[in-house]
PDB file of C-alpha atoms and ligand atoms in Angstrom:
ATOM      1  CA  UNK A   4     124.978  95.362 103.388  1.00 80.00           C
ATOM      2  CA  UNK A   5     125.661  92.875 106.413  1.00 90.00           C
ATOM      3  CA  UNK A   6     122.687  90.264 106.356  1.00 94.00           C
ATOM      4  CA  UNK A   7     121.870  91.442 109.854  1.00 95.00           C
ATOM      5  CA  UNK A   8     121.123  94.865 109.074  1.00 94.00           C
ATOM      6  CA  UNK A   9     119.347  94.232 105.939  1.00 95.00           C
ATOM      7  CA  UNK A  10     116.926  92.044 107.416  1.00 97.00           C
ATOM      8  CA  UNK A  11     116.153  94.585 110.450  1.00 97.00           C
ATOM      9  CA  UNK A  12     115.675  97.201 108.215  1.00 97.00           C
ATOM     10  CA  UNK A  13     112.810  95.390 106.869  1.00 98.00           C
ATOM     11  CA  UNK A  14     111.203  95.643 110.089  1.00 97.00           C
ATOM     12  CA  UNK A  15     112.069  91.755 111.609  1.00 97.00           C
ATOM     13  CA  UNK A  16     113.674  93.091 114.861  1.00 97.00           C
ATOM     14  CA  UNK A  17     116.114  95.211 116.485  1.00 96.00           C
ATOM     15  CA  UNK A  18     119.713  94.330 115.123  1.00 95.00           C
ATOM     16  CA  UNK A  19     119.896  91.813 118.300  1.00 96.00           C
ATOM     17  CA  UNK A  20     116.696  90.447 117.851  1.00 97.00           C
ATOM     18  CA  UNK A  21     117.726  89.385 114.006  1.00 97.00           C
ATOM     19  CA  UNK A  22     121.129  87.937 115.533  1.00 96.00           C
ATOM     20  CA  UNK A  23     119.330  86.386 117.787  1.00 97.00           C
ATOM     21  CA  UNK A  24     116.829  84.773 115.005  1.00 97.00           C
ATOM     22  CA  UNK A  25     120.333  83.803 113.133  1.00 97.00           C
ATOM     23  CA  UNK A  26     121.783  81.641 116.803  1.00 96.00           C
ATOM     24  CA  UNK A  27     118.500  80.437 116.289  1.00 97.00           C
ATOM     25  CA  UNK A  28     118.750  78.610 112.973  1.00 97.00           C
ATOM     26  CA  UNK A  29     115.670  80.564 112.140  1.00 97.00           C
ATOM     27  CA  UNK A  30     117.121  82.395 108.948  1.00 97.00           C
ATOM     28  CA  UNK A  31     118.015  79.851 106.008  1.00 97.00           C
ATOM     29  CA  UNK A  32     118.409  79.479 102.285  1.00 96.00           C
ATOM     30  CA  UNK A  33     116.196  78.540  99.442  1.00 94.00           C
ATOM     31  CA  UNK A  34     117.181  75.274 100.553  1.00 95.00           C
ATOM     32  CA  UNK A  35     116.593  75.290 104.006  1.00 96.00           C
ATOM     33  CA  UNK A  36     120.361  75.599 104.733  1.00 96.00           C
ATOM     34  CA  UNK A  37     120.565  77.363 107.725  1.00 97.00           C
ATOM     35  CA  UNK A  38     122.662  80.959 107.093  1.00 96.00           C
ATOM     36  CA  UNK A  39     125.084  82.992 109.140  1.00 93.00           C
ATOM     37  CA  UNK A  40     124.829  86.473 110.159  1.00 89.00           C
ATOM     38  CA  UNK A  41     128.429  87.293 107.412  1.00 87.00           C
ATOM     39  CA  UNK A  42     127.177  85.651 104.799  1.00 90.00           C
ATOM     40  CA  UNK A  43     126.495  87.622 101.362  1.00 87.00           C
ATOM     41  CA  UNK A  44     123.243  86.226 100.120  1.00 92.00           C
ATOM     42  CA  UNK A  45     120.928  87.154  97.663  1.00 93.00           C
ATOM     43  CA  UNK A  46     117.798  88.874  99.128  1.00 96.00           C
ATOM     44  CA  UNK A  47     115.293  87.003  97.054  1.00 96.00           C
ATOM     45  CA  UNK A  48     117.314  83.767  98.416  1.00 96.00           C
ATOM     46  CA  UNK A  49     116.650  84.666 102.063  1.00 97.00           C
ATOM     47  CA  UNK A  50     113.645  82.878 104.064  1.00 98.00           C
ATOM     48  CA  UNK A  51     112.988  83.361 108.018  1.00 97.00           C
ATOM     49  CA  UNK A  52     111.443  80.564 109.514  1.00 96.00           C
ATOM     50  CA  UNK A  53     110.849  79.023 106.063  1.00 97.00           C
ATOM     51  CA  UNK A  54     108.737  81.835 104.448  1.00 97.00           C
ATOM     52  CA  UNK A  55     110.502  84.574 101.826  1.00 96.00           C
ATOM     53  CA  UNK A  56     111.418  87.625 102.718  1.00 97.00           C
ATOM     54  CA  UNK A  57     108.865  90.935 102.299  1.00 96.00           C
ATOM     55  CA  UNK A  58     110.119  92.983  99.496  1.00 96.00           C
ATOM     56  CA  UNK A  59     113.352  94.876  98.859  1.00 96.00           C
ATOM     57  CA  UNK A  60     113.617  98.331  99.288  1.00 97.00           C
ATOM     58  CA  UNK A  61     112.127 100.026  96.365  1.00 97.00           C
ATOM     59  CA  UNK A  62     108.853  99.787  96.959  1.00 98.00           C
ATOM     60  CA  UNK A  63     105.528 101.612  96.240  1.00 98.00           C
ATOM     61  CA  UNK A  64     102.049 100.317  97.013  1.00 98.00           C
ATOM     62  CA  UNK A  65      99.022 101.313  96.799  1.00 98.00           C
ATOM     63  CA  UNK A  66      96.249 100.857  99.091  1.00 98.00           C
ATOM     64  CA  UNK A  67      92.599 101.398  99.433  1.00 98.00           C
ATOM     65  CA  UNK A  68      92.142 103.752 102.336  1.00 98.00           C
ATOM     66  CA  UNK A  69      88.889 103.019 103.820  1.00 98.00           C
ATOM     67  CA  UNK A  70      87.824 105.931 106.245  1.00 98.00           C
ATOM     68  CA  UNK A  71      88.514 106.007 109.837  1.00 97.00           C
ATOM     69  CA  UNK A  72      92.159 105.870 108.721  1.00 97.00           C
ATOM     70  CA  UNK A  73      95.093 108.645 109.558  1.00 97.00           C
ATOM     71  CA  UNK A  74      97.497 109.168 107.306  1.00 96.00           C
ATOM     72  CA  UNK A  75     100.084 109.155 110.082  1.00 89.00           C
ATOM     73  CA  UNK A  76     102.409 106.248 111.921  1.00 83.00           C
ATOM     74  CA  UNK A  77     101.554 107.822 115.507  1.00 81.00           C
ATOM     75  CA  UNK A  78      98.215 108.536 115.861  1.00 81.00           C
ATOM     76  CA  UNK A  79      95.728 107.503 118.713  1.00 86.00           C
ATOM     77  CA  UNK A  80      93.283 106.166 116.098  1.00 94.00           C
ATOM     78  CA  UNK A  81      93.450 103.796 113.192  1.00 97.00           C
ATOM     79  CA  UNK A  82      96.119 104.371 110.823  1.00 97.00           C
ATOM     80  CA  UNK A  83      96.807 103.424 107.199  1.00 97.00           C
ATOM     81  CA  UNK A  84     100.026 101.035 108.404  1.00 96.00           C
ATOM     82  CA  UNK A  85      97.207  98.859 110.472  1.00 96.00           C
ATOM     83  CA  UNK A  86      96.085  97.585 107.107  1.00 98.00           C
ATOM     84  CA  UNK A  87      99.606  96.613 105.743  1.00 97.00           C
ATOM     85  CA  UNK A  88     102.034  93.679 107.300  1.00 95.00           C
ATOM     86  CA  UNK A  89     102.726  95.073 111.016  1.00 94.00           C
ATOM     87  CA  UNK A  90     106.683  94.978 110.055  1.00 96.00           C
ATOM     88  CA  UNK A  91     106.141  97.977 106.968  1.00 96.00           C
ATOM     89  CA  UNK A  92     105.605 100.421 110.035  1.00 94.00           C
ATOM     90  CA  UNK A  93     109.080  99.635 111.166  1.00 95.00           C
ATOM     91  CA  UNK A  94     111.076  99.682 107.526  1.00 97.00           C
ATOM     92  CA  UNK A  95     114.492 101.719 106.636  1.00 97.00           C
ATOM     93  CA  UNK A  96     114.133 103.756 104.915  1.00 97.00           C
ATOM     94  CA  UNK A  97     110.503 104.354 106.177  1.00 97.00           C
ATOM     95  CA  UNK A  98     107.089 103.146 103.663  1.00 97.00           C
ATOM     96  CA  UNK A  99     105.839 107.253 103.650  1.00 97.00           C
ATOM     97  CA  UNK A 100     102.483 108.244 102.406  1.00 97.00           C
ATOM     98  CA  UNK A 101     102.834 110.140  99.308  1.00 97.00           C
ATOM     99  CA  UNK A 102     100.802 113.391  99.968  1.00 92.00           C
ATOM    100  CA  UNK A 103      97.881 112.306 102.749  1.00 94.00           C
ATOM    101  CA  UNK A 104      94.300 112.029 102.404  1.00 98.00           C
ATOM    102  CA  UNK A 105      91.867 113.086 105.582  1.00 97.00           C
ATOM    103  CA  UNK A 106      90.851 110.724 107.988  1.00 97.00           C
ATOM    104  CA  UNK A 107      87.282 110.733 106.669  1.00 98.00           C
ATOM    105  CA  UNK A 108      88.223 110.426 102.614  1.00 98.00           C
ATOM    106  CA  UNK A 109      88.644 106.916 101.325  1.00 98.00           C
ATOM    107  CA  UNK A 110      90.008 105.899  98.391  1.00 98.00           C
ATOM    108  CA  UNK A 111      93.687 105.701  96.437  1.00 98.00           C
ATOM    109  CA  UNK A 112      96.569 106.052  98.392  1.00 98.00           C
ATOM    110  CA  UNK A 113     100.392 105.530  97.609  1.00 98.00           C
ATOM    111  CA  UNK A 114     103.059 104.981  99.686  1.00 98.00           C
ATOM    112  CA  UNK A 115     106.782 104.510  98.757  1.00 98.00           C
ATOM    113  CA  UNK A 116     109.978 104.296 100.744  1.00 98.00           C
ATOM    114  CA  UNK A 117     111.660 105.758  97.701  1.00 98.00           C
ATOM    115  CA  UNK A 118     112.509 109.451  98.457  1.00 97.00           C
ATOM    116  CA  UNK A 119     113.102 109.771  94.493  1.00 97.00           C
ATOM    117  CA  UNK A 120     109.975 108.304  93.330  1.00 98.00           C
ATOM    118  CA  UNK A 121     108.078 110.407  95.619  1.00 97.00           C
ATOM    119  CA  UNK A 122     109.239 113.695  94.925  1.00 97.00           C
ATOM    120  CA  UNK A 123     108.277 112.256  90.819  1.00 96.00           C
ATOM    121  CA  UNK A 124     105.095 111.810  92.057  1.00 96.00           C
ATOM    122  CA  UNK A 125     104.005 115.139  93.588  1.00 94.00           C
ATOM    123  CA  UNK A 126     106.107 117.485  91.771  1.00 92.00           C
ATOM    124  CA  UNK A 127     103.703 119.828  89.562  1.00 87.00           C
ATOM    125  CA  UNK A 128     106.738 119.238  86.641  1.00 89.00           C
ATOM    126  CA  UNK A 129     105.254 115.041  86.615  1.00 91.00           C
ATOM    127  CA  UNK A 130     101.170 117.117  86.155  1.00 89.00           C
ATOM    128  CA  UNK A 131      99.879 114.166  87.298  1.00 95.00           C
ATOM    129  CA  UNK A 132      96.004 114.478  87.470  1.00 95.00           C
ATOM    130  CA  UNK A 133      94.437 113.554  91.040  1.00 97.00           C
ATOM    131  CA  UNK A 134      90.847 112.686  90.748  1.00 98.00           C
ATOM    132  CA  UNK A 135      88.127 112.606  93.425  1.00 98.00           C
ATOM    133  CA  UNK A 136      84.708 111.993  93.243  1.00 98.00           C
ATOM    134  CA  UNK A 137      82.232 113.946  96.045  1.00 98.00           C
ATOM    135  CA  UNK A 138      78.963 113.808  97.647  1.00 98.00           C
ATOM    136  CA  UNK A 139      77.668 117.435  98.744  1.00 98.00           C
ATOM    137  CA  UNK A 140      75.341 118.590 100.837  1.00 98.00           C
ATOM    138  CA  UNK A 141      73.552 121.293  98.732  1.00 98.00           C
ATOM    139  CA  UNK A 142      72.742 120.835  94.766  1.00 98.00           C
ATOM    140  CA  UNK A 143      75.403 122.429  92.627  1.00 98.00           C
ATOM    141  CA  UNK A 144      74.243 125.798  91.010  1.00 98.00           C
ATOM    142  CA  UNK A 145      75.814 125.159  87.771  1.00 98.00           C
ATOM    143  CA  UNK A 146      78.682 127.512  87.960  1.00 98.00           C
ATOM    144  CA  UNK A 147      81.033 125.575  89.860  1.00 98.00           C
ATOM    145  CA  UNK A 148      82.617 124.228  86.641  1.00 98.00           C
ATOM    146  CA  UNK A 149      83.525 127.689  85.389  1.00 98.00           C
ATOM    147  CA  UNK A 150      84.854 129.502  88.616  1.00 98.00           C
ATOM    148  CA  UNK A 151      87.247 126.077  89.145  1.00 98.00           C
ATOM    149  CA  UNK A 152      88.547 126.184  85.519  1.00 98.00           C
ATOM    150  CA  UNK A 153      88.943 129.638  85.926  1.00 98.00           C
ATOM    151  CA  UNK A 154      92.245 129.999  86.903  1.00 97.00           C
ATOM    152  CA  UNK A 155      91.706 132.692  89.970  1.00 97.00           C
ATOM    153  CA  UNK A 156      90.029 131.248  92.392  1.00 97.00           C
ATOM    154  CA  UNK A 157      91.408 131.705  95.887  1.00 96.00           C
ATOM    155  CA  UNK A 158      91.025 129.934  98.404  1.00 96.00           C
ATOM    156  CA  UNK A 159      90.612 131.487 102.171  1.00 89.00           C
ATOM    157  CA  UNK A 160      93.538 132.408 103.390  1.00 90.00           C
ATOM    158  CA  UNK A 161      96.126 131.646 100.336  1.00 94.00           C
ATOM    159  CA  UNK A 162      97.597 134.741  97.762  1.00 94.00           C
ATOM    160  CA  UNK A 163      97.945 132.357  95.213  1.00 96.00           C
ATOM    161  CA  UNK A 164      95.243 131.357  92.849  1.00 97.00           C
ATOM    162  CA  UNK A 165      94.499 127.877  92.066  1.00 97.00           C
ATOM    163  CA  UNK A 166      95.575 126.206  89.049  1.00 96.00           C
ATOM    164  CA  UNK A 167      92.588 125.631  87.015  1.00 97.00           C
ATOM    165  CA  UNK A 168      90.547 122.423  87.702  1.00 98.00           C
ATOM    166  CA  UNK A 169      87.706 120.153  85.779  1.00 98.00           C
ATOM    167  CA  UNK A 170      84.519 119.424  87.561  1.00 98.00           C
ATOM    168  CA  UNK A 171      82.857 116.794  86.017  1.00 98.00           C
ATOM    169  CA  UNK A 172      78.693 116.273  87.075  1.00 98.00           C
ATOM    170  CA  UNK A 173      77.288 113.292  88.136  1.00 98.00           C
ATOM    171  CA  UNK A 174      74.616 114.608  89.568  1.00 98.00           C
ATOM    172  CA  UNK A 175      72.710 117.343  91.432  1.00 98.00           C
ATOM    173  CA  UNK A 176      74.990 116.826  94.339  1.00 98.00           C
ATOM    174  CA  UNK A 177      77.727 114.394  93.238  1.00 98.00           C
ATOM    175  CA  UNK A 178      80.755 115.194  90.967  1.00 98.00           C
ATOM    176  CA  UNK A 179      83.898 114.318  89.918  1.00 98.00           C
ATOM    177  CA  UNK A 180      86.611 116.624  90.498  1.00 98.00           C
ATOM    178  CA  UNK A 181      90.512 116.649  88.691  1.00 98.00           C
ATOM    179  CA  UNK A 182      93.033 118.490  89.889  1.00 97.00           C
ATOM    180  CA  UNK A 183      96.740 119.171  88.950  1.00 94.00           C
ATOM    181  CA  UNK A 184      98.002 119.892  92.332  1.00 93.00           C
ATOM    182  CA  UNK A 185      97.687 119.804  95.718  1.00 92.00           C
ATOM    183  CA  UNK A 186      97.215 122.047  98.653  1.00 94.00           C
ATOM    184  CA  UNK A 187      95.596 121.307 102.155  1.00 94.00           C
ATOM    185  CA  UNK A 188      92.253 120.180 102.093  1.00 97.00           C
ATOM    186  CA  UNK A 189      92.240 121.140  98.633  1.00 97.00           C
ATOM    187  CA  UNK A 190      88.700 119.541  97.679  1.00 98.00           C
ATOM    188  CA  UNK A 191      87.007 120.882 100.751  1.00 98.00           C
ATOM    189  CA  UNK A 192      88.075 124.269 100.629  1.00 98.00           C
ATOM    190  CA  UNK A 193      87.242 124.543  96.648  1.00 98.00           C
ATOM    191  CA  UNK A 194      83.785 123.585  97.052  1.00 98.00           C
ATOM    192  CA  UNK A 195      83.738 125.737 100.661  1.00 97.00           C
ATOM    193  CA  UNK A 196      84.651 128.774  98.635  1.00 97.00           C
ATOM    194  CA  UNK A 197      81.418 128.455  95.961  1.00 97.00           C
ATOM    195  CA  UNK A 198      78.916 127.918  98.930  1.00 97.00           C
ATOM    196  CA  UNK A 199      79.109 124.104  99.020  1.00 98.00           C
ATOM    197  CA  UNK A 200      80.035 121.229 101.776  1.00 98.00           C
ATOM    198  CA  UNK A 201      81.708 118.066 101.278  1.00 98.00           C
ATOM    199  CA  UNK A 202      79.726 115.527 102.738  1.00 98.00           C
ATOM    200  CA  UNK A 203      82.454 112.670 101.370  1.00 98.00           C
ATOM    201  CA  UNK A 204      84.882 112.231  99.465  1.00 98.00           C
ATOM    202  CA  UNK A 205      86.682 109.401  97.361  1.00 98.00           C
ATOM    203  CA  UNK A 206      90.212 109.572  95.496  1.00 98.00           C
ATOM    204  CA  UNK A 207      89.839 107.689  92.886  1.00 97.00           C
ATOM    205  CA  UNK A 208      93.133 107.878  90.835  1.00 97.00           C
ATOM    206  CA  UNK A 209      96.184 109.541  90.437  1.00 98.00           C
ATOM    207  CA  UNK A 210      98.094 109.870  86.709  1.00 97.00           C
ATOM    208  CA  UNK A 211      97.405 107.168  84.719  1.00 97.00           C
ATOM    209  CA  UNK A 212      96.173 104.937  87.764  1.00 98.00           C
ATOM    210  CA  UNK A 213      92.888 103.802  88.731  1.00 97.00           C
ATOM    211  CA  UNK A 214      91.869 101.322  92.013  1.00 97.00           C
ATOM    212  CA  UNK A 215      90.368  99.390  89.593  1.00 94.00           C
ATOM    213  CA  UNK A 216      88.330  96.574  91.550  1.00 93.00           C
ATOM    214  CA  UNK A 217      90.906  97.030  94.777  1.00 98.00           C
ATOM    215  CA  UNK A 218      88.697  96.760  97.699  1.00 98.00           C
ATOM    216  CA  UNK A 219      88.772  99.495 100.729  1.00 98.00           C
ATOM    217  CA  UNK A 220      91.207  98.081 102.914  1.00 98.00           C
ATOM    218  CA  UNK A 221      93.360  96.427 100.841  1.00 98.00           C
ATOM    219  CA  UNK A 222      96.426  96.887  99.030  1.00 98.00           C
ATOM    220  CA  UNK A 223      99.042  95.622  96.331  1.00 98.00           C
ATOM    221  CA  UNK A 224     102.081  96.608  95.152  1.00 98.00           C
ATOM    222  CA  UNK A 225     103.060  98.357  92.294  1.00 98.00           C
ATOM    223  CA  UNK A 226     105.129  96.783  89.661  1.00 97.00           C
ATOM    224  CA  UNK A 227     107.088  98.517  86.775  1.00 97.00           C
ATOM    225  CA  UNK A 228     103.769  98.372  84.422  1.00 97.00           C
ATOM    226  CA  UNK A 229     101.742  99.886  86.998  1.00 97.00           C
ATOM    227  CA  UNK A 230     104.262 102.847  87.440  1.00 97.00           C
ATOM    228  CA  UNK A 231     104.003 103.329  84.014  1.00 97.00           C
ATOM    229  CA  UNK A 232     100.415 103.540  83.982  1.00 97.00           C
ATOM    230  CA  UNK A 233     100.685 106.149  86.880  1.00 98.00           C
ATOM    231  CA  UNK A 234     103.068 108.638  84.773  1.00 97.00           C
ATOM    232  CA  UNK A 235     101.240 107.923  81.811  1.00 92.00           C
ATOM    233  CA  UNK A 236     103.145 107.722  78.588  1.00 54.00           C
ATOM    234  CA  UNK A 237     106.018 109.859  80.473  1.00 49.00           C
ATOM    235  CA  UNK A 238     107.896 106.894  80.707  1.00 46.00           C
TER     236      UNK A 238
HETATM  237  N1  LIG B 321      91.229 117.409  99.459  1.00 94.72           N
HETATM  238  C1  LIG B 321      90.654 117.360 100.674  1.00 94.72           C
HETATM  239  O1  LIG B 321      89.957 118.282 101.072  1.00 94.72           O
HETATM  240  N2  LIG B 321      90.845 116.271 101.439  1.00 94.72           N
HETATM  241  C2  LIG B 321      91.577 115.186 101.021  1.00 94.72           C
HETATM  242  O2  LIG B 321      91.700 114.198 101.768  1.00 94.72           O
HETATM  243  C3  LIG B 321      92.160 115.254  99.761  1.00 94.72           C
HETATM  244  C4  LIG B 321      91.977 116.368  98.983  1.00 94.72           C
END
């Protein structure tokens, strides 16, 4: 790919903006040699005004969603891509949420701009566990375990039952929830539909992952040991 359009499509500028960075002498070598927009150089070689490039396509991240945050690149509000590098908003192919949380649930969300790892990610053949932990605002009775590992609970409005779940107690009104798939406002709805109401909610991993010590608002990327760790020993 032409140097020009690789280093738009990380989000530095339109096509002419990056050609005009190159007139400018602003894109060089490891070196400092300054480059030209036809010549075939490695990314990880590439610096713009002296710093290295962001990554390569390829990417997943994941970030501590704090709430506030939309799940969306267009919203009036806060969004999710206002805690990353301003240019990720403006990648090719785009950095896409995988799944979405609600604008009021915090914790662990991942975001690729690979359409194959995605679709690993959330198909029900990958079963990877997403785990939430939830504050309520009436005690549980004590059967909430059973009717969510049941296997035929419905939820409003759906003909499908839901795949059975584990509810986990933490106390008279907080519990851990795991569940193998996801439908919309899956966590809500569930405890909705045995007389409850989620006052908040937290994500706090997905497969083999955890946010372990990640603070809410930031993020890191995911190497090839943490992908691992996400499809557990899958890989
Ligand atoms: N279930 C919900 O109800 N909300 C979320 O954000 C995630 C799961």
């Amino acid at each position: 790919m032409k140097l020009v359009k690789h280093i738009a499509n990380l989000g530095y500028g339109s096509r002419k903006q990056v050609q005009q960075m190159f007139r400018q002498g602003l894109v060089t070598d490891a070196d400092g040699e300054v480059l030209y927009a036809d010549d075939v150089v490695d990314h990880d070689a590439i610096r713009i005004e002296g710093e290295a490039l962001d990554p390569a396509p390829g990417i997943c991240l994941v970030l501590h969603k704090p709430a506030a945050y939309t799940c969306s690149t267009k919203d009036s509000g806060r969004l999710i891509y206002d805690l990353l590098p301003h240019r990720f908003r403006d990648r090719s192919p785009a950095l896409s949420p995988v799944g979405r949380l609600d604008r009021d649930t915090t914790g662990m969300l991942l975001m690729t701009d690979d359409g194959a790892l995605l679709h690993r990610i959330v198909s029900p053949k990958s079963r990877l566990d997403k785990r939430y932990v939830v504050e309520l605002a009436e005690d549980l009775r004590g059967d909430e375990g059973a009717a969510f590992a049941s296997g035929t609970l419905m939820l409003e409005s759906e003909d499908k039952p839901l795949l059975p779940a584990e509810l986990i107690v933490l106390g008279p009104r907080r519990a851990e929830l795991v569940l193998h798939e996801g439908r919309y406002h899956q966590v809500k709805r569930m405890f909705a539909a045995v007389g409850n109401h989620v006052l908040t909610l937290h994500r706090s991993g997905v497969g083999g992952l955890r946010l372990d010590g990640l603070q809410e608002g930031q993020w890191r990327l995911l190497d090839a040991a943490d992908l691992q760790q996400l499809f557990g020993s899958q890989d």
